Amino acid sequence: MEQSQLTDLLGQMTLDEKIGQLLQITGDFYSDKAEERTGPMTQLGLNEDDLANAGTVLGVTGAEECRKIQTAYMKRNRLHIPTLFMGDVIHGFRTIFPIPLGLASSWDDEAAETMARVSGHEASVSGLFVTFSPMVDLVRDPRWGRVMEATGEDPYLNGKLAAAMVHGYQGDDLRGDTSRVAACVKHFAAYGAAVAGRDYNTVDMSERQLRDMYLPGYKTAIDAGAKLVMTSFNTVDGIPASGNRHLFRDILRREWGFNGVVISDFGAVKEMISHGVAGDERDAAKLAIKAGVDIEMMTVCYLRNLGDLIESGEIPEQVLDESVMRILQLKNDLGLFENPLRGADEAEERKVVMSQKHRNAARRVSEESIVLLKNEDAALPLDAANTVALLGPGARSTDLLGAWSWKGEEQDVTALDASLNEAGFQVQTTDEIFDYLDPSQQAIDAAVQLAGKVDVVVLALGEPSFMSGEASSRSDIRLPQAQIELFKAVQAVNQNVIVTLFNGRPLDLSDVQPAKAIVEAWFPGTEGGRALADVLLGKVNPSAKLTMSFPVSVGQVPLYYNVDNTGRPYENDPEGKYVSKYLDVSNYAAYPFGFGLSYSSFEYGQVEVSDSSFDAEHPLEISLTLRNTSERAGTEIVQLYVHDLVGEVVRPIKQLKGYQRVTLEAGESRRVSFTLSEQDVRYVHLGDRLESDPGQFDVMVGPNSRDLSEAIRVELF
Ligand code: GLC
């Protein structure tokens, strides 16, 4: 449709029809096949007119189902405006990829784009037009269950991966390429900074910190062309995001120029009553529409009150028209007026969903997402000459898809034991199934007995998927107690223990530190059992690196690498009393941001800079020679960090400003180069000015945020 036709259409709409466009309801109001319930269901008391006018639908998929709903909907809708199917395709539709915290550990933008491309394609042929992804919330607190959905603690990496996902979902021609879906960046903003890591809790920080650390990831994704933004449940500076005009009108729309659709999170508009900034649903509707929230998800504050607010003159109809136009524009950008089902197609659905090509893609990404945290005495790869027992709750588990795998099916998963057997590697197991949280004494005894008879034990531990994700915060981030007991009992009879982990957050791994090897597999997705087996057998050389710090203790949290130096840094006087430290644990992560091992070994040559200074016209070249000193090919993720020594406000002691995945044959060397521009070192000054500070900078390169080269000092003019 031409813009003029959209304007004409808007002109024909009644007030009720306009307000109806702003409502999103779950599919079970239209069909008994809707699956996705992601929030508190409340009785909305909708009538047939409401259903005929509701602008979008949450959580229905299936080409046939969507076709039925759309056909009936467009008949009942007086102006035959199509509805719009949206859903949560977070890291896969039916072919499930590693959870985002695992995918991010690949540091591979292409892997992120592949995940989105495959997931969006499967979603589109199944009738979805919009996915509520990428989630770009910066995270520093592993107590928060939704860290599994995030890509980590660094704004630069979060932004790069989110932009890659946006492109994977949307492609370059969203209207013409019906195998794509529109992306929705969430949760705006700073949902990951919930106080004490407790989901839905208060977020409170300076606007400068918000703009400097938390907003850049979202902005990179929005600059990549994301069509929608979702509000977050939390308050920002005392005002819930869904009613926060400064966040949405000032920053998102005016400063950033975002003219797409803003959708509330599930029930978030009405929840402003509970937050205490709205006395009733009418107040909540007023706050949200003034903030620029276009679609209200699964509450009816708009439906029940916007008409009165407009007729009373409290809200100009123009404000409503702007929201309706953005929604019509989104439907038009998706080509729905000409093709109300877009890519939905039963035949395509049967061909594309869970195709071998998609499974292969998921397997490759899983392989790149598995982090080798420890490998003492080359305990890994497994040696076929040894007798090996595979024990623990993860041994046969197919709970490998994670908490946001909606359409994923455990039946599609090959567990670790079957994967090892499939790869031709015989392991011994016990008959008893070992529960993640409450194993039987019989299972424990059998495990310990077998452990005492073999050369090597692979102990598959972790969290059940329901212990992470939304509304799943934990105050204690150790492994479940039963697993700690099992580890100790096995370790007592066999010193050669290899721990593998299926989990959705950084854990305190102190209890299993005596293991010879530790492999972090996250929830690795449909092909994750096979990917982990290939890593354990050495068919895949692990290359992944953490994007979120693993603490020594939950007492250190929030813990992250890009910290401020403070006035009394521990490093200045490690034996001193009056320095920033704890009496009972170290300041440092057990496994820091950027850390991950390989079966290869890499040597970092002397870091060189192109000049001793740089400026806005002359960026700095930073380079070094990387050598694979091992007997096998491998991939190293080389990282560039920068420290702004004197800022208008304190600056982190280091910040990631570049990364490269470098694959080298055994013995091969290669020159690795980075470019650092004046723009790269800008940050939000007082008064929200995004500028750089002339002065001295240290540049460092290394395999992770801790083990870095000697800093080279350069000057920015
Ligand atoms: C949930 C989540 C959000 C999701 C939405 C729709 O409550 O917070 O991430 O996209 O509801 O399912």
mmCIF file of C-alpha atoms and ligand atoms in Angstrom, residues 24 36-40 58 87-88 90 132-133 135 146 149 186-187 191 200 230-231 233 264-266 297 404 470, ligand 1:
data_model
loop_
_atom_site.group_PDB
_atom_site.id
_atom_site.type_symbol
_atom_site.label_atom_id
_atom_site.label_comp_id
_atom_site.label_asym_id
_atom_site.label_seq_id
_atom_site.Cartn_x
_atom_site.Cartn_y
_atom_site.Cartn_z
ATOM 1 C CA GLN A 24 -2.417 -7.522 21.440
ATOM 2 C CA GLU A 36 2.494 -19.542 24.251
ATOM 3 C CA ARG A 37 1.504 -18.304 27.672
ATOM 4 C CA THR A 38 4.315 -16.089 28.895
ATOM 5 C CA GLY A 39 2.671 -14.014 31.527
ATOM 6 C CA PRO A 40 -0.200 -13.882 34.023
ATOM 7 C CA LEU A 58 0.605 -13.275 20.449
ATOM 8 C CA GLY A 87 5.856 -14.714 19.083
ATOM 9 C CA ASP A 88 9.014 -15.463 21.065
ATOM 10 C CA ILE A 90 14.556 -16.312 21.003
ATOM 11 C CA PHE A 132 10.417 -10.759 20.154
ATOM 12 C CA SER A 133 14.168 -10.957 19.682
ATOM 13 C CA MET A 135 17.048 -9.456 23.832
ATOM 14 C CA ARG A 146 17.159 -14.189 32.308
ATOM 15 C CA GLU A 149 18.631 -14.935 27.228
ATOM 16 C CA LYS A 186 13.950 -5.856 24.111
ATOM 17 C CA HIS A 187 13.591 -5.058 26.948
ATOM 18 C CA TYR A 191 15.959 -4.854 32.631
ATOM 19 C CA TYR A 200 10.963 -7.602 37.861
ATOM 20 C CA MET A 230 9.516 -3.813 23.653
ATOM 21 C CA THR A 231 9.201 -2.046 26.991
ATOM 22 C CA PHE A 233 8.857 -4.449 33.281
ATOM 23 C CA SER A 264 4.581 -3.241 26.005
ATOM 24 C CA ASP A 265 5.747 -6.381 27.696
ATOM 25 C CA PHE A 266 3.084 -8.815 28.870
ATOM 26 C CA MET A 297 0.140 -6.645 25.335
ATOM 27 C CA TRP A 404 12.879 -19.991 25.966
ATOM 28 C CA GLU A 470 11.971 -15.565 33.281
HETATM 29 C C1 GLC B 1 7.255 -12.227 28.577
HETATM 30 C C2 GLC B 1 8.663 -11.698 28.442
HETATM 31 C C3 GLC B 1 8.986 -11.118 27.092
HETATM 32 C C4 GLC B 1 8.189 -11.865 26.021
HETATM 33 C C5 GLC B 1 6.729 -11.522 26.263
HETATM 34 C C6 GLC B 1 5.804 -12.190 25.230
HETATM 35 O O1 GLC B 1 6.735 -11.870 29.825
HETATM 36 O O2 GLC B 1 9.077 -10.752 29.423
HETATM 37 O O3 GLC B 1 10.400 -11.219 26.904
HETATM 38 O O4 GLC B 1 8.595 -11.448 24.726
HETATM 39 O O5 GLC B 1 6.300 -11.882 27.571
HETATM 40 O O6 GLC B 1 5.830 -13.566 25.397
#
